[in-house]
Short mmCIF file of N, CA and C in Angstrom, two decimals:
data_model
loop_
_atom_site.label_atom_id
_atom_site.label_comp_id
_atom_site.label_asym_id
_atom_site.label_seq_id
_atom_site.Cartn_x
_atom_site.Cartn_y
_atom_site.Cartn_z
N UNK A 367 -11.13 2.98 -5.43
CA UNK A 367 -9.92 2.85 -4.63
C UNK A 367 -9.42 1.40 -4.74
N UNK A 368 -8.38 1.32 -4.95
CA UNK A 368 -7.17 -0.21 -5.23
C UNK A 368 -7.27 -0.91 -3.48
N UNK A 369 -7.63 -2.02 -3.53
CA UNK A 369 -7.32 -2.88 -2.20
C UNK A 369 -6.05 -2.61 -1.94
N UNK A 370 -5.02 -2.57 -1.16
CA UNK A 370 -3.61 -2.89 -0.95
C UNK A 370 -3.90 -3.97 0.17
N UNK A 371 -2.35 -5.12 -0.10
CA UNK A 371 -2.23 -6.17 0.91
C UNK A 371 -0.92 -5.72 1.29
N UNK A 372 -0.19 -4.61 0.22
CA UNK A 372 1.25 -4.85 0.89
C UNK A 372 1.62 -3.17 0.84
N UNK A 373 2.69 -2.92 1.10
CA UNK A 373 2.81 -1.52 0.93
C UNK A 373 3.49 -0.85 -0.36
N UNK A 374 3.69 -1.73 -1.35
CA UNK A 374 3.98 -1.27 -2.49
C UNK A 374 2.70 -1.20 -3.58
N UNK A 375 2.76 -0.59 -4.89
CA UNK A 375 1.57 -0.85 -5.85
C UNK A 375 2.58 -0.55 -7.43
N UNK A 376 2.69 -1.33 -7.97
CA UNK A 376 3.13 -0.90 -9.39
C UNK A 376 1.90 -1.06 -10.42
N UNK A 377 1.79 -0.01 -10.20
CA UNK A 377 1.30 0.55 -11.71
C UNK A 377 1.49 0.02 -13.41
N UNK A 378 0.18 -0.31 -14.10
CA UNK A 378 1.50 -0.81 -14.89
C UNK A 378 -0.24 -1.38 -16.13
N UNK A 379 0.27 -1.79 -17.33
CA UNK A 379 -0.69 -2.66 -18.17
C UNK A 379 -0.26 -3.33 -18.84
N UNK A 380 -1.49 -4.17 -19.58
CA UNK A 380 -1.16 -5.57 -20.21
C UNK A 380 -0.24 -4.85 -21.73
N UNK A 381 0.55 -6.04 -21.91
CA UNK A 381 1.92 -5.71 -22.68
C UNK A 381 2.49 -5.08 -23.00
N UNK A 382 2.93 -4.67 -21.83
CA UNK A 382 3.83 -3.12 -21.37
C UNK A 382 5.15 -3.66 -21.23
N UNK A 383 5.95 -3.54 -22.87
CA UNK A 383 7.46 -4.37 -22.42
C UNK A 383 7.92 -3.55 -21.30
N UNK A 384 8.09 -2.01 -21.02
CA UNK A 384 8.43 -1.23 -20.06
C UNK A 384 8.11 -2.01 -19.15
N UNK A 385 6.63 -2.65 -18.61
CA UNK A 385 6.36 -3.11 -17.46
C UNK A 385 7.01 -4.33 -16.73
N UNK A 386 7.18 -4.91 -18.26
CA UNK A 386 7.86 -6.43 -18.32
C UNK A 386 9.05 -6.17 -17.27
N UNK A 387 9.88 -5.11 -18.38
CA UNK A 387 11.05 -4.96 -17.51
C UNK A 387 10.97 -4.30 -16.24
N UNK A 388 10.30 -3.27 -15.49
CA UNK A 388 10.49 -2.84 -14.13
C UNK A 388 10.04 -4.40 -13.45
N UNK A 389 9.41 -5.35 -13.80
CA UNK A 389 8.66 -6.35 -12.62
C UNK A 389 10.23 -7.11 -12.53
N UNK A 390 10.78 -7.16 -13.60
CA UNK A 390 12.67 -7.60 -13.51
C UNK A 390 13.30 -7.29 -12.13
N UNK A 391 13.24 -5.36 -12.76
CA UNK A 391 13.92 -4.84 -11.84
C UNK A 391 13.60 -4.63 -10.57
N UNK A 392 11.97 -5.60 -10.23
CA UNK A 392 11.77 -5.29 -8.92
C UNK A 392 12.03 -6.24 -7.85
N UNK A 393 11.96 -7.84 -9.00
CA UNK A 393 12.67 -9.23 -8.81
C UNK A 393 14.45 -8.59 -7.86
N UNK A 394 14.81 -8.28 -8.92
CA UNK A 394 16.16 -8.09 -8.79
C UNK A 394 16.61 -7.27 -7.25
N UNK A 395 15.62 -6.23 -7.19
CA UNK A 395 16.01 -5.55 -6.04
C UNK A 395 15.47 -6.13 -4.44
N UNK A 396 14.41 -7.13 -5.37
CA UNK A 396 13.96 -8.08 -4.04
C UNK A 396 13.28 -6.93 -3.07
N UNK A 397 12.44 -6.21 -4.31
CA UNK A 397 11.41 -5.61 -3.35
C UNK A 397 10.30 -6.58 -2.38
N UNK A 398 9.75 -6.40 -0.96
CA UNK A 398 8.71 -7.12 -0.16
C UNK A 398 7.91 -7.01 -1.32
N UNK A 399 6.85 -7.68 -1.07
CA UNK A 399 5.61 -8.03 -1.88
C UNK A 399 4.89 -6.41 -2.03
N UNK A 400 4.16 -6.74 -3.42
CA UNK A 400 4.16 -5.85 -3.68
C UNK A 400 2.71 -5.62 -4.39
N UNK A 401 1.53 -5.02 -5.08
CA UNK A 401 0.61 -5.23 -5.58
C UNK A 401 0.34 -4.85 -7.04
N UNK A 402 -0.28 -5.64 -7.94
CA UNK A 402 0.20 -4.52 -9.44
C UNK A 402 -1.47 -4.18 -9.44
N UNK A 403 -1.37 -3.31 -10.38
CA UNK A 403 -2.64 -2.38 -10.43
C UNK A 403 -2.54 -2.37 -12.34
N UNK A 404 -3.62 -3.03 -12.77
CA UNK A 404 -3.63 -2.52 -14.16
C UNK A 404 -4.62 -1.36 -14.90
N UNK A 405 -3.91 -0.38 -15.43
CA UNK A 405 -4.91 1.10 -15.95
C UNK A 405 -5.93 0.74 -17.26
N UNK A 406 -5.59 -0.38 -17.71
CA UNK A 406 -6.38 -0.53 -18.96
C UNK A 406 -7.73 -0.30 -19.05
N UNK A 407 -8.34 -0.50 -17.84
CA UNK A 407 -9.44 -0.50 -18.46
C UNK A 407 -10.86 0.67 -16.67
N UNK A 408 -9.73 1.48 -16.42
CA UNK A 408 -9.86 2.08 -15.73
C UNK A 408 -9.48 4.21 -16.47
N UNK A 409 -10.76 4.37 -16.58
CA UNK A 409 -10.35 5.86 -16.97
C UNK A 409 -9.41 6.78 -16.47
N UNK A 410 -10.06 6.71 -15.45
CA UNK A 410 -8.88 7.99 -14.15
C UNK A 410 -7.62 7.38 -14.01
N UNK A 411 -7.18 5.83 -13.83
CA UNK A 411 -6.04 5.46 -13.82
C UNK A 411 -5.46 5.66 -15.26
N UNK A 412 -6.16 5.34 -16.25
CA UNK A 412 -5.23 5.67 -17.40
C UNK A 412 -4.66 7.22 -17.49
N UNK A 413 -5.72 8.25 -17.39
CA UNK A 413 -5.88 9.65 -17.14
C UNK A 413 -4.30 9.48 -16.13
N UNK A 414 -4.45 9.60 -15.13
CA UNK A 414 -3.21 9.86 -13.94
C UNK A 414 -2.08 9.29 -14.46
N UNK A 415 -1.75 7.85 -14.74
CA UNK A 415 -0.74 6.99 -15.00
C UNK A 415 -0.31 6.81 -16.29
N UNK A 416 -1.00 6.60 -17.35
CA UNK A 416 -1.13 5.81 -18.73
C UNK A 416 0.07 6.41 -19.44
N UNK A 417 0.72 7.74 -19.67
CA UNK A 417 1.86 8.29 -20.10
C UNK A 417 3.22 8.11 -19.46
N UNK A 418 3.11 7.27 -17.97
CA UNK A 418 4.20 7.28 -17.09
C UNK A 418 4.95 5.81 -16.89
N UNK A 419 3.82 5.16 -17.62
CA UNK A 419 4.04 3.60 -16.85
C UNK A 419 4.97 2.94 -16.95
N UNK A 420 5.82 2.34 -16.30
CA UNK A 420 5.60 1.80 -15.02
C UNK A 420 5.78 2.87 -13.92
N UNK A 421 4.59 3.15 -12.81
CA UNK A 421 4.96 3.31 -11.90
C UNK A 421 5.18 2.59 -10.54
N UNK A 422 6.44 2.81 -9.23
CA UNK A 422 5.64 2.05 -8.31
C UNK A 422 5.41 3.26 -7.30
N UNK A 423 3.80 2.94 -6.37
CA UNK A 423 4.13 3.48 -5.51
C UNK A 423 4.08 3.03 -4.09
N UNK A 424 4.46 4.04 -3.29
CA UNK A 424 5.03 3.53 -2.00
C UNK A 424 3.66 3.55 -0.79
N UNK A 425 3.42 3.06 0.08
CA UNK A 425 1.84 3.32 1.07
C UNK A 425 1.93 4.82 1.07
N UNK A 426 3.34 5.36 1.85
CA UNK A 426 3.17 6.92 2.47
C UNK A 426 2.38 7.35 0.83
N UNK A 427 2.44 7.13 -0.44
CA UNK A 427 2.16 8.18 -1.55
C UNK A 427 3.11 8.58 -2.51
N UNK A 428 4.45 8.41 -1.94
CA UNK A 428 5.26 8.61 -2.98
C UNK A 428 5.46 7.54 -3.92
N UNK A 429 5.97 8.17 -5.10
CA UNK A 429 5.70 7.32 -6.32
C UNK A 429 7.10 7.57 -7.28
N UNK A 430 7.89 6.49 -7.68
CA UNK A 430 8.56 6.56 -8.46
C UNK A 430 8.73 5.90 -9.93
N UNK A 431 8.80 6.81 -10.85
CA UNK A 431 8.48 6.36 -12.58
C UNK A 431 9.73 6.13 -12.88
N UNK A 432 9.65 5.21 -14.38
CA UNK A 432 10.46 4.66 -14.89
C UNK A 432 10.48 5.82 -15.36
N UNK A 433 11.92 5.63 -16.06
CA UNK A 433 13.27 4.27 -15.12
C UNK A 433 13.70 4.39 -14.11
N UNK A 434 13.45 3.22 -13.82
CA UNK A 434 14.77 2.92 -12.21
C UNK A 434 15.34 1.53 -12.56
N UNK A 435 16.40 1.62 -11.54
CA UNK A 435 17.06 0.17 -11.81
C UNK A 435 16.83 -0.01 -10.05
N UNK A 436 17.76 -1.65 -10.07
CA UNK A 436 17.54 -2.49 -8.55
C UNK A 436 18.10 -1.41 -7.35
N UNK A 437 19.15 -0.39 -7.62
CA UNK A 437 19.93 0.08 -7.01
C UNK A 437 19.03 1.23 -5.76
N UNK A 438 18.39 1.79 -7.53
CA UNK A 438 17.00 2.93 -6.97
C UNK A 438 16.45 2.39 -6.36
N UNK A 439 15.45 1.72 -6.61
CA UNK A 439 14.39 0.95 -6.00
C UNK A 439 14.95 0.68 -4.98
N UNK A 440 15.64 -0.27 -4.23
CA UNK A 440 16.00 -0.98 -2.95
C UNK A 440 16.37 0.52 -1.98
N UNK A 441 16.99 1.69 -2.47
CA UNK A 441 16.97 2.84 -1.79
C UNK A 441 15.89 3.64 -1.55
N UNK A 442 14.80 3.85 -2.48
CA UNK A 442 13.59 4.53 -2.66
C UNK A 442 12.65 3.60 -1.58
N UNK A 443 12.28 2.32 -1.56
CA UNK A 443 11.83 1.53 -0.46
C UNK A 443 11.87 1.24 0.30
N UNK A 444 13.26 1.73 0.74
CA UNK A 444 13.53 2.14 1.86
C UNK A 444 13.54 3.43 3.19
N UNK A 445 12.47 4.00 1.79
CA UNK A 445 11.96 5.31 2.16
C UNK A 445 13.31 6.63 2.73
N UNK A 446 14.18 6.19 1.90
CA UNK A 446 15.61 6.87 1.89
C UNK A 446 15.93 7.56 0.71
N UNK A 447 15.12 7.38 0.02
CA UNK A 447 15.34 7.45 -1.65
C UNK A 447 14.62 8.68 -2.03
N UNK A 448 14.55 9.43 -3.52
CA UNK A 448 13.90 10.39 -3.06
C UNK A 448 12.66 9.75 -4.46
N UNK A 449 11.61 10.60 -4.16
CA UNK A 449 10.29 10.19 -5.31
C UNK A 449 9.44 11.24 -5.38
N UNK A 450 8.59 11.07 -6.21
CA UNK A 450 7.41 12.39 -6.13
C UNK A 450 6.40 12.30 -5.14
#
């Protein structure tokens, strides 16, 4: 199980231009703090995540995959948005 400090978690691994860019788009939307989680070297996370990445997800569980832009995100975190 992943520590959380904040209520977000993006999902995500080492040189993942995809990843590069959602941490942009998460700058941009001026998501609260947030935690990254890397699958590399975790089985079950690669297993669950590794075909989707970037994901972020939210404390309640919901989870939204790329793509999103600032627009999504700042609506989805606001738990207004819709996600899986």
């Amino acid at each position: 199980m992943v520590a959380r400090k904040s209520g977000f978690l993006l999902y995500q691994r080492d040189d993942c231009h995809l990843c590069d860019r959602a941490l942009g788009v998460l700058a941009q939307a001026r998501l609260p703090e947030f935690d990254s989680v890397f699958v590399d070297d975790d089985t079950a996370l690669e297993t669950a995540y590794g075909h989707r990445l970037p994901v972020l997800r939210r404390g309640d569980g919901a989870e939204l995959d790329w793509p999103f832009d600032a627009a999504t995100v700042a609506d989805w975190a606001s738990g207004t948005g819709l996600g899986k």
